[in-house]
Amino acid sequence: MSKLISIQDAASKIKDGDVIMVGGFLGVGCPEKIIDALCASGAKDLTLICNDSGFIDKGPGKLVVNKQFRKIIASHIGTNKETGRQMLAGETEVVLTPQGTLIEQIRCAGFGLGGVLTKTGLGTEVENGKEKVVVDGEEFLLEKPLKADVAILFANRVDHFGNMNFHGATRNFNEIMATAADLTIVEAGELVEVGELHPDYVHTPGIFIDYIVDGGHES
């Protein structure tokens, strides 16, 4: 059965109240066309898991401006002043998470692990409300897995099975997020036939991908 769907159908998979993961790093490797369709859909009360909240006019930042999130879990928000404004105004809950911890929490969800032990955040506000574990006399924070209802990703080249190839920094969070959601949608910069991607250049196998959108980007 074909995994190819329209951009509008992709956006319709995200329902009010869903937890979504969005691939990208400061707009690089973001599924921009799915994000635009999600802006138009009006889905609300979403929780975002992402490296950052993008910019006001790029990446998930457009959804922030639209006030479609009730909660944002990210490693930084400094490039989007609207995220900061909403946080300070109490309009949106923002959970700032160290970048390495964030990606490992996502990895834990994707790989069936119960959490990650880290020293990052000990003695700071990051540790508030979190369980501590002692290993060989040393104290660690237990950071629990982060899973999403839907992950929307971008890859430069995608075949019709969903095998993904990334160029340079577009790989970022996309690869790991593909493993950590109930439903995963990839926006393809270039859609190719099965067999056109050399196995050595398949960075994420299509078994993780439920749906594909032909984004028509330059690859």
Coordinates of N, CA and C in Angstrom, one line a residue:
M1 N 0.8 -1.2 0.0 CA 0.0 0.0 0.0 C 0.9 1.2 0.0
S2 N 0.5 2.2 -0.8 CA 1.3 3.4 -0.9 C 1.3 4.2 0.4
K3 N 2.4 4.8 0.8 CA 2.5 5.6 1.9 C 2.3 7.1 1.6
L4 N 2.2 7.4 0.3 CA 2.2 8.8 -0.2 C 0.8 9.4 0.1
I5 N 0.8 10.6 0.8 CA -0.4 11.3 1.1 C -0.2 12.8 0.7
S6 N -1.2 13.6 0.7 CA -1.1 15.0 0.4 C -0.7 15.7 1.7
I7 N -0.2 16.9 1.5 CA 0.2 17.8 2.6 C -0.9 18.0 3.6
Q8 N -2.1 18.3 3.0 CA -3.3 18.5 3.8 C -3.7 17.3 4.6
D9 N -3.6 16.1 4.0 CA -3.9 14.9 4.7 C -2.9 14.7 5.9
A10 N -1.7 15.0 5.6 CA -0.6 14.9 6.7 C -1.0 15.8 7.9
A11 N -1.4 17.0 7.6 CA -1.8 17.9 8.7 C -3.0 17.4 9.5
S12 N -3.9 16.8 8.7 CA -5.1 16.3 9.4 C -4.9 15.1 10.3
K13 N -3.8 14.5 10.3 CA -3.4 13.4 11.2 C -3.2 13.9 12.6
I14 N -2.9 15.2 12.7 CA -2.6 15.8 14.0 C -3.9 16.4 14.6
K15 N -4.3 15.9 15.8 CA -5.6 16.3 16.4 C -5.3 17.2 17.6
D16 N -6.3 17.9 18.0 CA -6.2 18.8 19.1 C -5.7 18.0 20.3
G17 N -4.8 18.6 21.0 CA -4.2 17.9 22.2 C -3.1 17.0 22.0
D18 N -2.7 16.7 20.8 CA -1.6 15.8 20.5 C -0.3 16.3 20.9
V19 N 0.6 15.3 21.2 CA 2.0 15.6 21.4 C 2.7 15.4 20.1
I20 N 3.4 16.4 19.6 CA 4.1 16.3 18.3 C 5.6 16.5 18.4
M21 N 6.3 15.8 17.7 CA 7.7 16.0 17.5 C 7.9 16.7 16.1
V22 N 8.8 17.7 16.1 CA 9.1 18.3 14.8 C 10.6 18.3 14.6
G23 N 11.0 17.7 13.5 CA 12.5 17.7 13.2 C 13.0 19.0 12.8
G24 N 14.3 19.2 12.9 CA 14.9 20.5 12.5 C 15.8 21.1 13.6
F25 N 16.6 22.0 13.2 CA 17.6 22.7 14.1 C 17.7 24.1 13.5
L26 N 17.0 25.1 14.2 CA 17.0 26.5 13.8 C 16.5 26.6 12.3
G27 N 15.5 25.8 12.0 CA 14.8 25.8 10.7 C 15.5 24.9 9.7
V28 N 16.7 24.4 10.0 CA 17.4 23.5 9.0 C 16.8 22.1 9.2
G29 N 16.3 21.5 8.1 CA 15.7 20.2 8.2 C 14.3 20.2 8.8
C30 N 13.6 21.3 8.7 CA 12.2 21.3 9.1 C 11.2 21.0 8.0
P31 N 10.1 20.3 8.4 CA 9.1 20.0 7.4 C 8.2 21.2 7.1
E32 N 8.7 22.2 6.4 CA 8.1 23.5 6.3 C 6.7 23.4 5.7
K33 N 6.5 22.6 4.7 CA 5.2 22.6 4.1 C 4.1 21.9 4.9
I34 N 4.5 20.9 5.7 CA 3.6 20.3 6.7 C 3.2 21.3 7.8
I35 N 4.2 22.0 8.2 CA 4.0 23.1 9.2 C 3.0 24.1 8.7
D36 N 3.2 24.6 7.5 CA 2.2 25.5 6.9 C 0.8 25.0 6.9
A37 N 0.7 23.7 6.5 CA -0.6 23.1 6.5 C -1.2 22.9 7.9
L38 N -0.4 22.7 8.8 CA -0.8 22.6 10.2 C -1.3 23.9 10.8
C39 N -0.6 25.0 10.4 CA -1.0 26.3 10.7 C -2.4 26.6 10.2
A40 N -2.7 26.2 9.0 CA -4.0 26.4 8.3 C -5.0 25.5 9.0
S41 N -4.6 24.4 9.5 CA -5.6 23.4 10.1 C -6.3 23.9 11.3
G42 N -5.5 24.7 12.1 CA -6.1 25.3 13.3 C -6.0 24.3 14.5
A43 N -5.3 23.2 14.4 CA -5.2 22.3 15.5 C -4.6 23.0 16.7
K44 N -5.1 22.7 17.9 CA -4.8 23.5 19.1 C -4.5 22.6 20.3
D45 N -4.0 23.3 21.3 CA -3.6 22.6 22.6 C -2.6 21.5 22.4
L46 N -1.7 21.7 21.4 CA -0.6 20.8 21.1 C 0.5 20.9 22.1
T47 N 1.3 19.8 22.2 CA 2.6 19.8 22.9 C 3.6 19.6 21.9
L48 N 4.6 20.5 21.9 CA 5.7 20.4 20.9 C 7.0 19.9 21.6
I49 N 7.6 18.8 21.0 CA 8.9 18.4 21.4 C 9.8 18.7 20.2
C50 N 10.8 19.5 20.4 CA 11.6 20.0 19.3 C 12.9 20.5 19.9
N51 N 14.0 20.5 19.1 CA 15.2 21.1 19.5 C 15.0 22.6 20.0
D52 N 14.3 23.3 19.1 CA 14.1 24.8 19.4 C 12.7 25.2 18.8
S53 N 12.3 26.4 19.1 CA 11.0 26.8 18.6 C 11.2 27.7 17.3
G54 N 12.3 27.5 16.6 CA 12.5 28.1 15.3 C 12.5 29.7 15.4
F55 N 12.0 30.3 14.4 CA 11.9 31.7 14.3 C 10.4 32.1 14.1
I56 N 10.1 33.4 14.2 CA 8.7 33.8 14.1 C 8.1 33.4 12.8
D57 N 9.0 33.4 11.7 CA 8.5 33.1 10.4 C 9.0 31.9 9.8
K58 N 9.6 31.0 10.6 CA 10.2 29.8 10.0 C 10.2 28.6 11.1
G59 N 10.0 27.4 10.5 CA 9.9 26.3 11.4 C 8.7 26.3 12.3
P60 N 8.8 25.6 13.5 CA 7.7 25.5 14.4 C 7.3 26.8 15.0
G61 N 8.2 27.8 14.8 CA 7.9 29.2 15.3 C 6.6 29.7 14.7
K62 N 6.2 29.3 13.5 CA 5.0 29.8 12.9 C 3.8 29.3 13.7
L63 N 3.9 28.1 14.2 CA 2.8 27.5 15.1 C 2.8 28.2 16.4
V64 N 3.9 28.6 16.9 CA 4.0 29.4 18.2 C 3.2 30.7 18.0
V65 N 3.5 31.4 16.9 CA 2.8 32.7 16.7 C 1.3 32.4 16.5
N66 N 0.9 31.3 16.0 CA -0.5 31.0 15.8 C -1.1 30.5 17.2
K67 N -0.3 30.4 18.2 CA -0.8 30.0 19.5 C -1.5 28.6 19.5
Q68 N -0.8 27.7 18.8 CA -1.3 26.3 18.7 C -0.7 25.4 19.7
F69 N 0.2 25.8 20.5 CA 0.8 25.0 21.6 C 0.4 25.4 23.0
R70 N 0.1 24.4 23.8 CA -0.1 24.7 25.2 C 1.2 24.4 26.0
K71 N 2.1 23.6 25.4 CA 3.3 23.3 26.1 C 4.4 23.1 25.0
I72 N 5.6 23.5 25.4 CA 6.8 23.4 24.5 C 7.9 22.8 25.3
I73 N 8.5 21.7 24.8 CA 9.7 21.1 25.4 C 10.8 21.2 24.4
A74 N 11.8 22.0 24.7 CA 12.9 22.3 23.8 C 14.2 22.7 24.5
S75 N 15.3 22.7 23.8 CA 16.6 23.0 24.4 C 16.8 24.5 24.4
H76 N 16.2 25.2 23.5 CA 16.3 26.7 23.6 C 15.2 27.4 22.8
I77 N 14.9 28.6 23.2 CA 13.9 29.3 22.5 C 14.3 30.7 22.1
G78 N 15.6 31.0 22.2 CA 16.1 32.3 22.1 C 16.0 33.0 20.7
T79 N 15.7 32.2 19.7 CA 15.6 32.7 18.3 C 14.2 33.1 18.0
N80 N 13.3 32.9 18.9 CA 11.8 33.2 18.7 C 11.3 34.0 19.9
K81 N 11.3 35.3 19.8 CA 10.9 36.2 20.9 C 9.4 35.9 21.3
E82 N 8.6 35.4 20.4 CA 7.2 35.1 20.7 C 7.1 34.0 21.7
T83 N 7.9 33.0 21.6 CA 7.9 31.9 22.6 C 8.3 32.4 24.0
G84 N 9.3 33.3 24.1 CA 9.6 33.9 25.3 C 8.5 34.7 25.9
R85 N 7.9 35.5 25.0 CA 6.8 36.3 25.5 C 5.6 35.5 26.1
Q86 N 5.3 34.4 25.3 CA 4.2 33.5 25.8 C 4.6 32.9 27.1
M87 N 5.8 32.5 27.3 CA 6.3 31.8 28.5 C 6.2 32.8 29.7
L88 N 6.7 34.0 29.5 CA 6.7 35.0 30.6 C 5.2 35.4 30.9
A89 N 4.4 35.4 29.9 CA 3.0 35.8 30.2 C 2.1 34.7 30.7
G90 N 2.7 33.5 30.8 CA 1.9 32.3 31.3 C 1.0 31.8 30.3
E91 N 1.1 32.1 29.1 CA 0.2 31.6 28.0 C 0.6 30.2 27.5
T92 N 1.8 29.9 27.6 CA 2.3 28.6 27.1 C 3.4 28.1 28.1
E93 N 3.2 26.8 28.5 CA 4.2 26.2 29.4 C 5.4 25.9 28.6
V94 N 6.6 26.3 29.0 CA 7.8 26.0 28.3 C 8.8 25.2 29.3
V95 N 9.2 24.0 28.8 CA 10.2 23.2 29.6 C 11.5 23.3 28.8
L96 N 12.5 23.9 29.4 CA 13.8 24.0 28.8 C 14.6 22.8 29.3
T97 N 15.1 22.1 28.3 CA 15.8 20.8 28.6 C 17.2 20.9 27.9
P98 N 18.3 20.5 28.6 CA 19.6 20.5 28.0 C 19.6 19.7 26.7
Q99 N 20.2 20.1 25.6 CA 20.1 19.5 24.3 C 20.5 18.0 24.3
G100 N 21.6 17.7 24.9 CA 22.0 16.3 25.0 C 21.0 15.4 25.7
T101 N 20.4 16.0 26.8 CA 19.4 15.2 27.5 C 18.2 15.0 26.7
L102 N 17.8 16.1 26.0 CA 16.6 16.0 25.2 C 16.7 14.9 24.1
I103 N 17.8 14.9 23.4 CA 17.9 13.9 22.3 C 17.9 12.5 22.9
E104 N 18.5 12.3 24.1 CA 18.6 11.0 24.7 C 17.3 10.6 25.3
Q105 N 16.4 11.5 25.7 CA 15.1 11.2 26.2 C 14.3 10.6 25.0
I106 N 14.4 11.3 23.8 CA 13.7 10.8 22.6 C 14.3 9.5 22.2
R107 N 15.6 9.3 22.2 CA 16.2 8.0 21.9 C 15.6 6.9 22.8
C108 N 15.5 7.2 24.1 CA 15.0 6.2 25.0 C 13.6 5.7 24.6
A109 N 12.7 6.7 24.2 CA 11.4 6.3 23.8 C 11.4 5.4 22.5
G110 N 12.3 5.8 21.6 CA 12.4 5.0 20.4 C 13.0 3.7 20.5
F111 N 13.9 3.5 21.5 CA 14.6 2.2 21.6 C 14.1 1.4 22.8
G112 N 13.0 1.8 23.4 CA 12.4 1.0 24.4 C 13.1 1.0 25.7
L113 N 13.8 2.1 26.0 CA 14.6 2.2 27.3 C 13.7 3.0 28.3
G114 N 14.0 2.7 29.6 CA 13.2 3.3 30.7 C 13.6 4.7 31.1
G115 N 14.7 5.2 30.5 CA 15.2 6.5 30.8 C 16.7 6.6 30.6
V116 N 17.2 7.8 30.9 CA 18.7 8.0 30.8 C 19.1 8.6 32.1
L117 N 20.3 8.2 32.6 CA 20.9 8.8 33.8 C 21.9 9.8 33.4
T118 N 21.8 11.0 33.9 CA 22.7 12.1 33.5 C 23.1 13.0 34.8
K119 N 24.3 13.5 34.8 CA 24.6 14.5 35.8 C 24.2 15.9 35.4
T120 N 23.9 16.1 34.1 CA 23.5 17.4 33.6 C 22.2 17.9 34.3
G121 N 22.3 19.1 35.0 CA 21.2 19.6 35.7 C 21.2 19.4 37.2
L122 N 22.1 18.6 37.7 CA 22.2 18.4 39.1 C 22.5 19.7 39.8
G123 N 21.9 20.0 40.9 CA 22.1 21.3 41.6 C 21.5 22.5 41.0
T124 N 20.7 22.3 39.9 CA 20.0 23.5 39.3 C 18.5 23.2 39.3
E125 N 17.8 24.2 38.8 CA 16.3 24.0 38.7 C 15.9 22.8 37.8
V126 N 16.8 22.4 37.0 CA 16.5 21.2 36.1 C 16.1 20.0 37.0
E127 N 16.7 19.9 38.1 CA 16.5 18.7 38.9 C 15.1 18.7 39.7
N128 N 14.4 19.8 39.7 CA 13.2 19.9 40.5 C 12.2 18.9 40.1
G129 N 11.7 18.1 41.1 CA 10.7 17.1 40.8 C 11.1 15.8 40.2
K130 N 12.4 15.7 40.0 CA 12.9 14.5 39.2 C 13.6 13.5 40.2
E131 N 13.5 12.3 39.8 CA 14.1 11.2 40.6 C 15.6 11.2 40.5
K132 N 16.3 10.9 41.6 CA 17.7 10.8 41.5 C 18.1 9.3 41.8
V133 N 19.2 8.9 41.1 CA 19.6 7.5 41.2 C 21.1 7.5 41.5
V134 N 21.5 6.7 42.5 CA 22.9 6.6 42.9 C 23.5 5.4 42.2
V135 N 24.6 5.5 41.5 CA 25.3 4.4 40.8 C 26.7 4.5 41.3
D136 N 27.2 3.4 41.9 CA 28.6 3.3 42.4 C 29.0 4.6 43.2
G137 N 28.0 5.0 44.0 CA 28.3 6.2 44.9 C 28.2 7.5 44.2
E138 N 27.8 7.6 42.9 CA 27.6 8.8 42.2 C 26.2 9.1 41.9
E139 N 25.7 10.3 42.1 CA 24.3 10.7 41.9 C 24.0 11.1 40.5
F140 N 22.9 10.7 39.9 CA 22.5 11.1 38.6 C 21.0 11.4 38.6
L141 N 20.6 12.2 37.7 CA 19.2 12.5 37.5 C 18.6 11.4 36.5
L142 N 17.4 10.9 36.8 CA 16.7 10.1 35.9 C 15.8 10.9 35.0
E143 N 16.2 11.0 33.7 CA 15.4 11.7 32.7 C 14.6 10.6 31.9
K144 N 13.2 10.8 32.0 CA 12.4 9.7 31.4 C 12.2 9.9 29.9
P145 N 11.8 8.8 29.2 CA 11.6 8.9 27.8 C 10.6 9.9 27.4
L146 N 10.8 10.5 26.2 CA 9.8 11.4 25.6 C 9.3 10.8 24.3
K147 N 8.0 10.6 24.3 CA 7.3 10.0 23.1 C 6.3 10.9 22.6
A148 N 6.0 10.8 21.3 CA 5.0 11.7 20.6 C 3.8 10.9 20.0
D149 N 2.7 11.5 19.9 CA 1.6 10.9 19.1 C 2.0 10.9 17.6
V150 N 2.5 12.0 17.2 CA 2.9 12.2 15.8 C 4.2 12.9 15.6
A151 N 5.1 12.4 14.8 CA 6.4 13.1 14.4 C 6.3 13.5 13.0
I152 N 6.6 14.8 12.8 CA 6.7 15.3 11.4 C 8.1 15.7 11.1
L153 N 8.7 15.1 10.1 CA 10.1 15.1 9.8 C 10.4 15.6 8.4
F154 N 11.6 15.9 8.1 CA 12.1 16.3 6.7 C 13.3 15.4 6.4
A155 N 13.4 15.0 5.2 CA 14.6 14.4 4.6 C 14.8 14.8 3.2
N156 N 16.1 15.0 2.8 CA 16.4 15.5 1.5 C 15.9 14.5 0.4
R157 N 16.1 13.3 0.5 CA 15.7 12.3 -0.5 C 15.0 11.1 0.3
V158 N 13.8 10.8 -0.2 CA 13.0 9.7 0.4 C 12.5 8.8 -0.8
D159 N 12.6 7.5 -0.6 CA 12.0 6.6 -1.6 C 10.5 6.3 -1.2
H160 N 9.8 5.6 -2.0 CA 8.4 5.4 -1.8 C 8.1 4.4 -0.6
F161 N 9.1 3.7 -0.1 CA 9.0 2.9 1.1 C 9.2 3.8 2.3
G162 N 9.8 4.9 2.2 CA 10.1 5.8 3.3 C 11.6 5.8 3.8
N163 N 12.4 5.1 3.1 CA 13.9 5.1 3.4 C 14.3 6.6 3.2
M164 N 15.1 7.1 4.2 CA 15.4 8.5 4.2 C 16.9 8.7 4.1
N165 N 17.3 9.8 3.3 CA 18.6 10.2 3.2 C 18.7 11.7 3.5
F166 N 19.7 12.1 4.3 CA 19.8 13.5 4.8 C 21.1 14.1 4.2
H167 N 21.0 15.4 3.9 CA 22.2 16.1 3.5 C 22.7 17.0 4.6
G168 N 24.0 16.7 5.0 CA 24.6 17.6 6.1 C 23.8 17.7 7.3
A169 N 23.6 18.9 7.8 CA 23.0 19.2 9.1 C 21.5 18.9 9.1
T170 N 20.8 18.6 7.9 CA 19.4 18.3 8.0 C 19.1 17.0 8.8
R171 N 20.1 16.3 9.0 CA 19.9 15.0 9.7 C 19.5 15.3 11.2
N172 N 20.1 16.2 11.8 CA 19.8 16.6 13.2 C 18.9 15.7 14.0
F173 N 17.8 16.2 14.4 CA 16.8 15.4 15.3 C 16.0 14.5 14.5
N174 N 15.9 14.7 13.1 CA 15.0 13.9 12.3 C 15.2 12.4 12.5
E175 N 16.4 12.0 12.5 CA 16.7 10.5 12.5 C 16.2 9.8 13.7
I176 N 16.4 10.4 14.9 CA 16.0 9.8 16.1 C 14.5 9.9 16.4
M177 N 14.0 11.1 16.0 CA 12.5 11.3 16.2 C 11.7 10.3 15.4
A178 N 12.3 9.8 14.3 CA 11.5 8.8 13.4 C 11.2 7.6 14.2
T179 N 11.9 7.3 15.3 CA 11.7 6.1 16.1 C 10.7 6.2 17.2
A180 N 10.4 7.5 17.6 CA 9.8 7.7 18.9 C 8.4 8.3 18.9
A181 N 7.6 8.0 17.8 CA 6.2 8.4 17.8 C 5.3 7.3 17.3
D182 N 4.0 7.4 17.7 CA 3.0 6.4 17.3 C 2.8 6.5 15.8
L183 N 2.9 7.7 15.2 CA 2.7 7.9 13.8 C 3.8 8.9 13.3
T184 N 4.4 8.5 12.2 CA 5.6 9.3 11.7 C 5.3 9.6 10.2
I185 N 5.5 10.9 9.9 CA 5.3 11.5 8.6 C 6.5 12.2 8.2
V186 N 7.0 11.9 7.0 CA 8.2 12.6 6.5 C 7.9 13.4 5.2
E187 N 8.4 14.6 5.2 CA 8.3 15.5 4.0 C 9.5 15.3 3.2
A188 N 9.4 14.9 2.0 CA 10.5 14.6 1.1 C 10.9 15.8 0.3
G189 N 12.2 16.1 0.4 CA 12.7 17.2 -0.5 C 12.7 16.7 -1.9
E190 N 13.0 15.4 -2.1 CA 12.9 14.7 -3.4 C 12.4 13.3 -3.2
L191 N 11.4 13.0 -3.9 CA 10.8 11.6 -3.8 C 11.4 10.8 -5.0
V192 N 11.9 9.6 -4.6 CA 12.5 8.7 -5.6 C 11.9 7.3 -5.5
E193 N 12.2 6.5 -6.5 CA 11.7 5.2 -6.6 C 12.5 4.3 -5.6
V194 N 11.9 3.2 -5.2 CA 12.6 2.3 -4.3 C 13.7 1.7 -5.2
G195 N 14.9 1.6 -4.6 CA 16.1 1.1 -5.3 C 17.0 2.2 -5.7
E196 N 16.5 3.5 -5.8 CA 17.4 4.6 -6.3 C 18.3 5.1 -5.2
L197 N 18.0 4.8 -3.9 CA 18.9 5.2 -2.8 C 19.8 4.0 -2.6
H198 N 21.1 4.2 -2.7 CA 22.1 3.2 -2.4 C 22.0 2.8 -0.9
P199 N 22.0 1.5 -0.6 CA 21.8 1.1 0.8 C 22.8 1.8 1.8
D200 N 24.0 2.2 1.3 CA 24.9 2.9 2.2 C 24.5 4.3 2.5
Y201 N 23.6 4.8 1.8 CA 23.1 6.2 2.0 C 21.7 6.3 2.5
V202 N 21.2 5.2 3.0 CA 19.9 5.2 3.7 C 20.2 5.4 5.2
H203 N 20.0 6.6 5.7 CA 20.3 7.0 7.1 C 19.2 6.5 8.1
T204 N 18.0 6.5 7.6 CA 16.9 6.0 8.4 C 16.0 5.1 7.6
P205 N 15.8 3.8 8.0 CA 15.0 2.9 7.2 C 13.5 3.2 7.2
G206 N 12.9 2.9 6.1 CA 11.5 3.2 5.9 C 10.5 2.5 6.8
I207 N 11.0 1.5 7.5 CA 10.1 0.7 8.5 C 9.5 1.7 9.5
F208 N 10.2 2.8 9.8 CA 9.8 3.7 10.8 C 8.7 4.7 10.3
I209 N 8.6 4.8 9.0 CA 7.8 5.8 8.4 C 6.4 5.3 8.0
D210 N 5.3 6.0 8.4 CA 4.0 5.6 8.1 C 3.5 6.3 6.9
Y211 N 3.8 7.6 6.7 CA 3.3 8.4 5.6 C 4.4 9.3 5.0
I212 N 4.3 9.6 3.7 CA 5.3 10.4 3.0 C 4.5 11.5 2.3
V213 N 5.1 12.7 2.4 CA 4.6 13.9 1.7 C 5.6 14.3 0.7
D214 N 5.2 14.5 -0.6 CA 6.2 15.0 -1.6 C 6.2 16.5 -1.4
G215 N 7.3 17.0 -0.8 CA 7.5 18.4 -0.5 C 8.0 19.2 -1.7
G216 N 8.6 18.6 -2.6 CA 9.1 19.3 -3.8 C 10.2 20.3 -3.6
H217 N 11.0 20.1 -2.5 CA 12.0 21.1 -2.2 C 13.2 20.8 -3.1
E218 N 14.2 21.7 -3.1 CA 15.5 21.5 -3.8 C 16.2 20.5 -2.9
S219 N 16.9 19.5 -3.4 CA 17.5 18.5 -2.6 C 19.0 18.9 -2.3

